[in-house]
Amino acid sequence: MSVDEVAPHRRGRPPTLKDVASMAGVSIATASKALNNRQHVGAATRQRVQSAADALNFSPNALAQGMVAQRSGTVGLLTSDLVGRFSMPVLRGAEDAFGSEKMSVLLADARDDHIRQQHHLRALLSRRVDGLIVVGAQPDPRPSLGQDLGVPVVYAYAPSDDPQDMSVVADDVAGGRLAVDHLIRCGRRTIAHVTGDPTYGASHDRARGAVERLAEEGLTLAGGEVMYDSWSEAWGRGATRLLLDREPALDAVFAGSDQIARGVLDALLEAGKRVPEEVAVIGFDNWEVLATGSRPPLTTIDPALENLGRVAALRLASAIEGRAGHGVESYPCRLVTRSSTAPLH
Amino acid sequence: MSVDEVAPHRRGRPPTLKDVASMAGVSIATASKALNNRQHVGAATRQRVQSAADALNFSPNALAQGMVAQRSGTVGLLTSDLVGRFSMPVLRGAEDAFGSEKMSVLLADARDDHIRQQHHLRALLSRRVDGLIVVGAQPDPRPSLGQDLGVPVVYAYAPSDDPQDMSVVADDVAGGRLAVDHLIRCGRRTIAHVTGDPTYGASHDRARGAVERLAEEGLTLAGGEVMYDSWSEAWGRGATRLLLDREPALDAVFAGSDQIARGVLDALLEAGKRVPEEVAVIGFDNWEVLATGSRPPLTTIDPALENLGRVAALRLASAIEGRAGHGVESYPCRLVTRSSTAPLH
DNA sequence: CTACTTTCCGAAAACGTTTTAGCGACGTGG
DNA sequence: CCACGTCGCTAAAACGTTTTCGGAAAGTAG
């Protein structure tokens, strides 16, 4: 095994293709072809290059590859709330749809601050991301970033207000319908809906789905109307007390969020109602820490955010390949059954 | 205003320095110096280049800059749980300590899967990150990534098991001490500690801090011992029922997490105890959705994770500049006072 | 022996930037 | 008029890849 002992490589820096090539006694071009399984390389040579690369623990410089390929193998993830419950699952779904091998995720948290967003946007574009996923903190439409960014953009969870853009969101109407459908299947007939901030479009969508499904049974909302206020446990408690006054026959509550549902449960228990025997409760979001810790554990609607992230990544990948889409795509929610609902004896 | 109308630039691609230069009628080198505020450029020329760059909306290709500077301006964030409550604040703190202008964050979620971690590690190194922040899902020590990665590494929240590495963590002992100190200042003397999984080092650290502070007052734990089990609301409820049997005089509970604290509150209320008048409750984590929604809102110990992220970023920046550190640095927790504790009338 | 493939390999250009070295022009002091 | 700086600018190298093109060597057919 005679080796020429060419200068191994500069101290402190990772080995380059040149190092591999000279160790294997071939040109850089040949080394490149060998490692990328291109043809026009002899089997023996290929093997020698491989060994050299392994010995040096060579890993190609993605920046250099990006230069010549004119794509960085990177997507930007622009989010409005990093601590929020909603961006994380999306992010996670996106991250593994891309498979980590070909694509990495560059994260930027804009915190709902417009100028910070512009800042981050410039930084991401400067890094020549191949595409952008924008995930909002609220399910409501948000201003478009515009079409002239030079890279494709997909909006997740919060759609863009420009129909020209591509957005993927959870189907809130179907989610509301699904919740009430489940309660009806449990034999409930006196169903109230306690939900959050009336300025959220999602509140109304969920309520609409709920009311539609009720109507199909010839029913209307217990309490007479949707109870809007805020996304808090406190409101869940307060609304429930009101309801118990107005509707002594109440046998189910659809809560617009798991937080509200927790409040509803609390107030029901306090009033001596048994859940789910007397009153069934269903939440929305499937926020694990809330839904599994409650007494009893909470049946809830899961907006399948991770799936949303996956789809967003897929759509973005397509757009990067040139097959751009547009419009808002809605994806179904999923019923997660725990113990706060059950058939009426 | 005579312009030469040189070929504007290749369609579809972002403008390059060459485009700016030819628009301003200077060489690439001059354009570079002008935009980077280097000397050896005339004032008028500099102005012309600036205008051209603005007109073209030029932003320098960070990949190319990275090639020549031998640093990518990117750090890798390797986390074990992306949905988890703990990595997010750290991430956020890190993200803004870096100022987004000079440094971007490349995200990788390993999900506690060793081979996935190796995968992501290779991807990050291939992208030539300038450094790595590793944030764990649990506060306990984790295996070191090793010293020979070629880039500096800082471990946050979960320290490395190799003292040669640099780790920044929350001071759990001081946190436990702080919790009990607050209860004592509220005049409580019969204080129990309900906490989670006994296999977590953090459980024991918090308990140790608590017991130490009690000892300074000549007190011991109500119930006789630390009550370990799991990080769940259900355990909080169960433990509280046990406690009320054993210690009718109980006037305070230090819960090892906010989830447990929620369970404690529930059980106390159910037993007819008034909080905080009869029994004070303090949690740990300051997990907003749990702590603010409870009845009453929960006083708790905030491990200041965002600060941890900031410090981690700072330490990493130092290490990148060549001033590497090592060892485990602990940072204090913060008391967040809400309504579940109050002075004994 | 010539002409022609086929097979394997290397030289060189290209990607977009920063930096080094050098080159004219111009002014200044002798 | 000459030596010498200084100033403003440009040419070219370098960073680490991939790819194109051409060339050498060897084999095959005439």
PDB file of N, CA, C and O in Angstrom, chain A residues 6 36 76 127 241 256 263 266 271 278 303:
ATOM      1  N   VAL A   6       0.891  13.012   0.264  1.00  0.00           N
ATOM      2  CA  VAL A   6       0.718  14.414  -0.079  1.00  0.00           C
ATOM      3  C   VAL A   6       0.251  15.139   1.172  1.00  0.00           C
ATOM      4  O   VAL A   6      -0.373  14.532   2.032  1.00  0.00           O
ATOM      5  N   ASN A  36     -20.338  10.745  -6.445  1.00  0.00           N
ATOM      6  CA  ASN A  36     -21.735  10.998  -6.796  1.00  0.00           C
ATOM      7  C   ASN A  36     -22.320   9.911  -7.691  1.00  0.00           C
ATOM      8  O   ASN A  36     -23.365  10.113  -8.306  1.00  0.00           O
ATOM      9  N   GLY A  76     -36.841  28.254   4.253  1.00  0.00           N
ATOM     10  CA  GLY A  76     -37.039  29.140   5.394  1.00  0.00           C
ATOM     11  C   GLY A  76     -38.377  28.861   6.042  1.00  0.00           C
ATOM     12  O   GLY A  76     -39.362  28.585   5.358  1.00  0.00           O
ATOM     13  N   ARG A 127     -29.721  34.140   2.244  1.00  0.00           N
ATOM     14  CA  ARG A 127     -29.162  32.790   2.345  1.00  0.00           C
ATOM     15  C   ARG A 127     -29.647  31.924   1.193  1.00  0.00           C
ATOM     16  O   ARG A 127     -29.394  30.731   1.154  1.00  0.00           O
ATOM     17  N   ARG A 241     -71.650  28.183  33.893  1.00  0.00           N
ATOM     18  CA  ARG A 241     -72.577  28.579  34.952  1.00  0.00           C
ATOM     19  C   ARG A 241     -73.826  29.229  34.341  1.00  0.00           C
ATOM     20  O   ARG A 241     -74.954  28.935  34.741  1.00  0.00           O
ATOM     21  N   GLY A 256     -64.888  25.477  22.089  1.00  0.00           N
ATOM     22  CA  GLY A 256     -64.109  25.898  20.918  1.00  0.00           C
ATOM     23  C   GLY A 256     -62.616  25.703  21.068  1.00  0.00           C
ATOM     24  O   GLY A 256     -61.872  25.842  20.105  1.00  0.00           O
ATOM     25  N   GLY A 263     -62.284  24.598  31.466  1.00  0.00           N
ATOM     26  CA  GLY A 263     -63.131  25.420  32.319  1.00  0.00           C
ATOM     27  C   GLY A 263     -64.531  24.846  32.421  1.00  0.00           C
ATOM     28  O   GLY A 263     -65.128  24.815  33.511  1.00  0.00           O
ATOM     29  N   ASP A 266     -64.524  21.902  34.780  1.00  0.00           N
ATOM     30  CA  ASP A 266     -64.430  22.380  36.158  1.00  0.00           C
ATOM     31  C   ASP A 266     -65.785  22.804  36.690  1.00  0.00           C
ATOM     32  O   ASP A 266     -66.213  22.377  37.772  1.00  0.00           O
ATOM     33  N   ALA A 271     -70.725  21.998  39.856  1.00  0.00           N
ATOM     34  CA  ALA A 271     -72.181  22.045  39.948  1.00  0.00           C
ATOM     35  C   ALA A 271     -72.775  20.666  40.241  1.00  0.00           C
ATOM     36  O   ALA A 271     -73.999  20.496  40.267  1.00  0.00           O
ATOM     37  N   GLU A 278     -73.896  12.599  32.717  1.00  0.00           N
ATOM     38  CA  GLU A 278     -74.987  13.556  32.553  1.00  0.00           C
ATOM     39  C   GLU A 278     -74.721  14.542  31.430  1.00  0.00           C
ATOM     40  O   GLU A 278     -75.597  14.849  30.630  1.00  0.00           O
ATOM     41  N   PRO A 303     -56.771  19.156  15.082  1.00  0.00           N
ATOM     42  CA  PRO A 303     -56.683  19.784  13.763  1.00  0.00           C
ATOM     43  C   PRO A 303     -55.577  19.208  12.888  1.00  0.00           C
ATOM     44  O   PRO A 303     -55.362  19.692  11.775  1.00  0.00           O
TER      45      PRO A 303
END
